[in-house]
GROMACS .gro file of C-alpha atoms in nm:
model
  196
    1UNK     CA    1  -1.027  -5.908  -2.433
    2UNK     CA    2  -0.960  -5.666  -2.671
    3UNK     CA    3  -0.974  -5.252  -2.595
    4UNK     CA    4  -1.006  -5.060  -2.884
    5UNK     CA    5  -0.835  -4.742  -2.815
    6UNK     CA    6  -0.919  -4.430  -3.044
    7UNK     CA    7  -0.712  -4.181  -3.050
    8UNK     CA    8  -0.493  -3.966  -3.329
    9UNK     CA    9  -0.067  -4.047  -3.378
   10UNK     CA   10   0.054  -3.710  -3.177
   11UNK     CA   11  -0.172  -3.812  -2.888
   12UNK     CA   12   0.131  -3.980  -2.663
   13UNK     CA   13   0.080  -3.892  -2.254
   14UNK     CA   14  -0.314  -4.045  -2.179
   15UNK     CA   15  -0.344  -4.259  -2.414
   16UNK     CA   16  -0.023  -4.438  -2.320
   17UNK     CA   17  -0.132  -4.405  -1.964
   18UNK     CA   18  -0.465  -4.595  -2.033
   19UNK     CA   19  -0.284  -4.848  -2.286
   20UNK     CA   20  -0.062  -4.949  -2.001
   21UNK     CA   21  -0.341  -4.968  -1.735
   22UNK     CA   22  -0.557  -5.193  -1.974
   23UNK     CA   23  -0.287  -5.452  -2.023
   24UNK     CA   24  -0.216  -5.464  -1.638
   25UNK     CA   25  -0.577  -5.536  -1.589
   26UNK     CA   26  -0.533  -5.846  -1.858
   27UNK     CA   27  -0.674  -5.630  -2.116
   28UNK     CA   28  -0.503  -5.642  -2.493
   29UNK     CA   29  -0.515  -5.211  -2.590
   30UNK     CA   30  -0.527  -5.199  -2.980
   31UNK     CA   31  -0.449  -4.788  -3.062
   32UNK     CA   32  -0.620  -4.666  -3.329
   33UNK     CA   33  -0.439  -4.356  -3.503
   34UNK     CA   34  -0.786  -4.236  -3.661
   35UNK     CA   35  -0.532  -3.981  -3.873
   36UNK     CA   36  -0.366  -4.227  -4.031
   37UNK     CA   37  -0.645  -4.403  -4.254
   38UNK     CA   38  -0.639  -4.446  -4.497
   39UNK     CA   39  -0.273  -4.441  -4.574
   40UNK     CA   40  -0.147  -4.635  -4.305
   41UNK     CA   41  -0.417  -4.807  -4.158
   42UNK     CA   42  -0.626  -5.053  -4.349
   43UNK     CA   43  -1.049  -5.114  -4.279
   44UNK     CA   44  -1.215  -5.363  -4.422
   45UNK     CA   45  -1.602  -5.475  -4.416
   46UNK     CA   46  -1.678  -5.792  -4.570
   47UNK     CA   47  -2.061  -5.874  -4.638
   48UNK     CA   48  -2.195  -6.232  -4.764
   49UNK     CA   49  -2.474  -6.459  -4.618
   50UNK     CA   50  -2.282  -6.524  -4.319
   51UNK     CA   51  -2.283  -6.185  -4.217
   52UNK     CA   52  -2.046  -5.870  -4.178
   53UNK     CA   53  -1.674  -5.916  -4.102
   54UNK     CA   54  -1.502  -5.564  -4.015
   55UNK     CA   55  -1.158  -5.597  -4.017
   56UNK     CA   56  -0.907  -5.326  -3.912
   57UNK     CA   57  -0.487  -5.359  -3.949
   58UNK     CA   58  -0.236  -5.119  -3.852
   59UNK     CA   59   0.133  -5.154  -3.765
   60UNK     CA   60   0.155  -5.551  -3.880
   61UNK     CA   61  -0.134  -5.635  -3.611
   62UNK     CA   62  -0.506  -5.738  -3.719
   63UNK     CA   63  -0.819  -5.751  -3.540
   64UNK     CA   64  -1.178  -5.770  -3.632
   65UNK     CA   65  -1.464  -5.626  -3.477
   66UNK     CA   66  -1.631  -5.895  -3.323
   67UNK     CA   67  -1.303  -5.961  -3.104
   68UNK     CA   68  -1.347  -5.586  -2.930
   69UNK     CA   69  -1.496  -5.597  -2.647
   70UNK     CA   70  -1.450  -5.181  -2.559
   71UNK     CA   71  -1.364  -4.850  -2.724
   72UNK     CA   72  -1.226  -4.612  -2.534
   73UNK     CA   73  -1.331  -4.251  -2.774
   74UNK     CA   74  -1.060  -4.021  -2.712
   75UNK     CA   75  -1.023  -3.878  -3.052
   76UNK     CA   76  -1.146  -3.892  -3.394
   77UNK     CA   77  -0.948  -3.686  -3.627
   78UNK     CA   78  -0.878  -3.578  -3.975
   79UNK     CA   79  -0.738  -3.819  -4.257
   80UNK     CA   80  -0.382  -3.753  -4.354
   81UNK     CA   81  -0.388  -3.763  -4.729
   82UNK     CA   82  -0.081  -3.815  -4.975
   83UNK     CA   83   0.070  -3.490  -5.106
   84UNK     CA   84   0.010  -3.625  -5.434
   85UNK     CA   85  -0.363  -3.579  -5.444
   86UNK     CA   86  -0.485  -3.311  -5.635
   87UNK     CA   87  -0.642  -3.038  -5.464
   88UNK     CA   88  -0.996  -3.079  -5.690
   89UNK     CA   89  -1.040  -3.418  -5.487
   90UNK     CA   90  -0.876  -3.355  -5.150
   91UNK     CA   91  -1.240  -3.237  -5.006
   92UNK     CA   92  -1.382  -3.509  -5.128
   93UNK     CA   93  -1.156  -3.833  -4.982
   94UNK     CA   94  -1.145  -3.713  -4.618
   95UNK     CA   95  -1.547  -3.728  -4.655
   96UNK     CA   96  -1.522  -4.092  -4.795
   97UNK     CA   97  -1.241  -4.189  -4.516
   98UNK     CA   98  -1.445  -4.003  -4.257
   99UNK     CA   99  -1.789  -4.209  -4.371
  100UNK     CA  100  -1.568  -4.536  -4.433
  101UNK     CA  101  -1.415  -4.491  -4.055
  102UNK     CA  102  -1.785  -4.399  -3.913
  103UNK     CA  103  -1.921  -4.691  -4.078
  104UNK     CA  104  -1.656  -4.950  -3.943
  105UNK     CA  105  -1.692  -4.797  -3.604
  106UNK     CA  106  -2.065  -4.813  -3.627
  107UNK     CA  107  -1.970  -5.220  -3.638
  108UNK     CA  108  -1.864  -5.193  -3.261
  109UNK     CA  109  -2.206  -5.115  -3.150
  110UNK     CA  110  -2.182  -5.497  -2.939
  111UNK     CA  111  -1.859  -5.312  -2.738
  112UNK     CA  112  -1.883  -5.093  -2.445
  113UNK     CA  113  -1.856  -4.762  -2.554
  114UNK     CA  114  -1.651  -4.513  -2.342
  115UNK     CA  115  -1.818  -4.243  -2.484
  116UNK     CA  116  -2.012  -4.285  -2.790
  117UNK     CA  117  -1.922  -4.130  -3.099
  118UNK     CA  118  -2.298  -3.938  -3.099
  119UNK     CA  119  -2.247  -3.896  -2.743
  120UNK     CA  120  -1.920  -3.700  -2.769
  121UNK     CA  121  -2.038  -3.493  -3.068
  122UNK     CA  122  -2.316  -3.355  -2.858
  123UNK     CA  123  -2.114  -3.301  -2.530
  124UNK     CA  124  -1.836  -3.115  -2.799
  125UNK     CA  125  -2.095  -2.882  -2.877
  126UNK     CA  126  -2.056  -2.564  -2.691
  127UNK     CA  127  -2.387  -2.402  -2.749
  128UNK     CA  128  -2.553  -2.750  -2.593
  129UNK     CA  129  -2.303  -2.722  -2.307
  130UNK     CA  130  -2.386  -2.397  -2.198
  131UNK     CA  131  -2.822  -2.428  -2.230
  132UNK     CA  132  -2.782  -2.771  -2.034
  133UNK     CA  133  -2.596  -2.551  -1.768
  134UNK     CA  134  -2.827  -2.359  -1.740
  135UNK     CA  135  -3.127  -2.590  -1.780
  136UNK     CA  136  -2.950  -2.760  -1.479
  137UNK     CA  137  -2.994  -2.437  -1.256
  138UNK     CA  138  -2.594  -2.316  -1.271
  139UNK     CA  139  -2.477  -2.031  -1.364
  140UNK     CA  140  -2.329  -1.953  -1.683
  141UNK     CA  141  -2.188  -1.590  -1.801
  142UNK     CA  142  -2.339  -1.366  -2.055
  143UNK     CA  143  -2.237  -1.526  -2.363
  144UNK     CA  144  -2.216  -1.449  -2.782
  145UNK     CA  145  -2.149  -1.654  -3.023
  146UNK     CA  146  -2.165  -1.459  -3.368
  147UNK     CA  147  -1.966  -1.382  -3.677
  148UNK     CA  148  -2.090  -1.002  -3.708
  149UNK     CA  149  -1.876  -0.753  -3.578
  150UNK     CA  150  -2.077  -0.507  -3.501
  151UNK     CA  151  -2.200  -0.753  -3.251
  152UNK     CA  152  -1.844  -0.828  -3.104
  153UNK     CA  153  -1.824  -0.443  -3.071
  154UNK     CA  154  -2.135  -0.381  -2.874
  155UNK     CA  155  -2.078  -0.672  -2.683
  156UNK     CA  156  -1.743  -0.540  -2.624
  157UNK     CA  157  -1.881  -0.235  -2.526
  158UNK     CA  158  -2.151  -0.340  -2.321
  159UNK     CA  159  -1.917  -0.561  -2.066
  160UNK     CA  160  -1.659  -0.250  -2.107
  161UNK     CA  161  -1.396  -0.512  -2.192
  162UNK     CA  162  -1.445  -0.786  -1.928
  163UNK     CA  163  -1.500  -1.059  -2.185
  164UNK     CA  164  -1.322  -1.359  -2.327
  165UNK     CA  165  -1.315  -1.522  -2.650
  166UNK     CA  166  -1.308  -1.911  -2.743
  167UNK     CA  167  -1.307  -2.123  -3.013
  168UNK     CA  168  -1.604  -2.387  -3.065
  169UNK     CA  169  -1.336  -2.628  -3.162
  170UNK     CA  170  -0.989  -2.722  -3.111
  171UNK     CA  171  -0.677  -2.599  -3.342
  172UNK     CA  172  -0.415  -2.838  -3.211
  173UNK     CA  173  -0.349  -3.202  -3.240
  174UNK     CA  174  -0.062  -3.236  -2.951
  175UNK     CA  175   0.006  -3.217  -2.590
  176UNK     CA  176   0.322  -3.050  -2.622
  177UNK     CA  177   0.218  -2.738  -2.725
  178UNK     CA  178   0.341  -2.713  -3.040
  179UNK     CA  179   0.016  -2.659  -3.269
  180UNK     CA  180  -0.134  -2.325  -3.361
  181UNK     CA  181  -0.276  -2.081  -3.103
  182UNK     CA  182  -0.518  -1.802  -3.061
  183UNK     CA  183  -0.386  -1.510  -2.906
  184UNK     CA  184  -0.664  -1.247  -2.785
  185UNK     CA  185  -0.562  -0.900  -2.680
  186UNK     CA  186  -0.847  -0.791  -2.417
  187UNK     CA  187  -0.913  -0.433  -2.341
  188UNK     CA  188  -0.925  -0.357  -1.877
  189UNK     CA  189  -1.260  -0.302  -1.799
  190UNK     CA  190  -1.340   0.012  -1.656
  191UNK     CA  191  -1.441  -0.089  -1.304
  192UNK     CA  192  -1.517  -0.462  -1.135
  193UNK     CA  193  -1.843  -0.628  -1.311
  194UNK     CA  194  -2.041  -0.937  -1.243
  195UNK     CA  195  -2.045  -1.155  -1.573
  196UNK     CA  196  -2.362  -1.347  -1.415
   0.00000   0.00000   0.00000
């Protein structure tokens, strides 16, 4: 039984960990460094009367779709493109790789899906997060997701400085701590405040 295993090439510590728990369990893991198509890895779909064969090789190994039996969904990230390309048509090839990956992915529907690509879209989406906290009964703090100042300031303001600011998506790639950070410089807040 193959267990597809989708990941990016700096993700090392839990993917290896699940790679090595698959194959004691009998399992054959097949890692799938989504940032290396399409230079490194090769897709292919082939459609005649017989049907669809999707076909994906990476690192000398082969397999084809109908041979995976799960996908583990850890990560899906951007193409790495040659340096080569021209900057006029950069935009434009990680939106074909990104719709050529999606569409041999969407081949694994037969496979157990650990989560589904849809699925983990919507649970990435912060603003979905927080209302089905809430429509859940917990309790989440007063939240503002803008890009006007003036409503950062008043907001600011308002909370006399007892906020915190995140990103609705990730910057870095690694585990070791290597890739690009946000640093936020918070003001004290005047006296203790509930957030709730």
């Amino acid at each position: 039984m193959i267990v597809l295993l989708l990941t990016h090439s700096a993700d090392h510590f839990t993917v290896d960990r699940v790679a090595e728990a698959l194959s004691r369990q009998g399992a054959r893991p097949f890692r799938l460094d989504t940032d290396r198509f399409p230079q490194k890895v090769r897709l292919s779909t082939h459609i005649n009367g017989a049907g669809l064969c999707h076909l994906v090789e990476d690192c000398g190994q082969s397999i084809a779709v109908d041979e995976v039996r799960a996908v583990w969904m850890r990560k899906i990230w951007t193409p790495q493109l040659g340096e080569n390309l021209k900057p006029q048509f950069r935009e434009a090839c990680v939106r074909e790789s990104l719709a050529t990956l999606e569409g041999f992915l969407d081949g694994l529907g037969a496979a157990h899906w650990v989560d589904s690509l849809p699925k983990i879209r919507q649970a990435g989406n912060k603003l979905y997060q927080l209302r089905v906290a809430k429509s859940v009964g917990l309790r989440i703090p007063r939240t503002l997701v803008t890009n006007d100042p003036n409503q950062v300031r008043a907001f600011f303001r308002e909370l006399e400085g007892a906020v915190v600011a995140k990103l609705l998506t990730v910057l870095s790639t690694s585990m070791e701590g290597s890739g690009p950070f946000v640093y936020l410089k918070l003001g004290q807040p005047k006296s203790p405040k509930r957030l709730a």
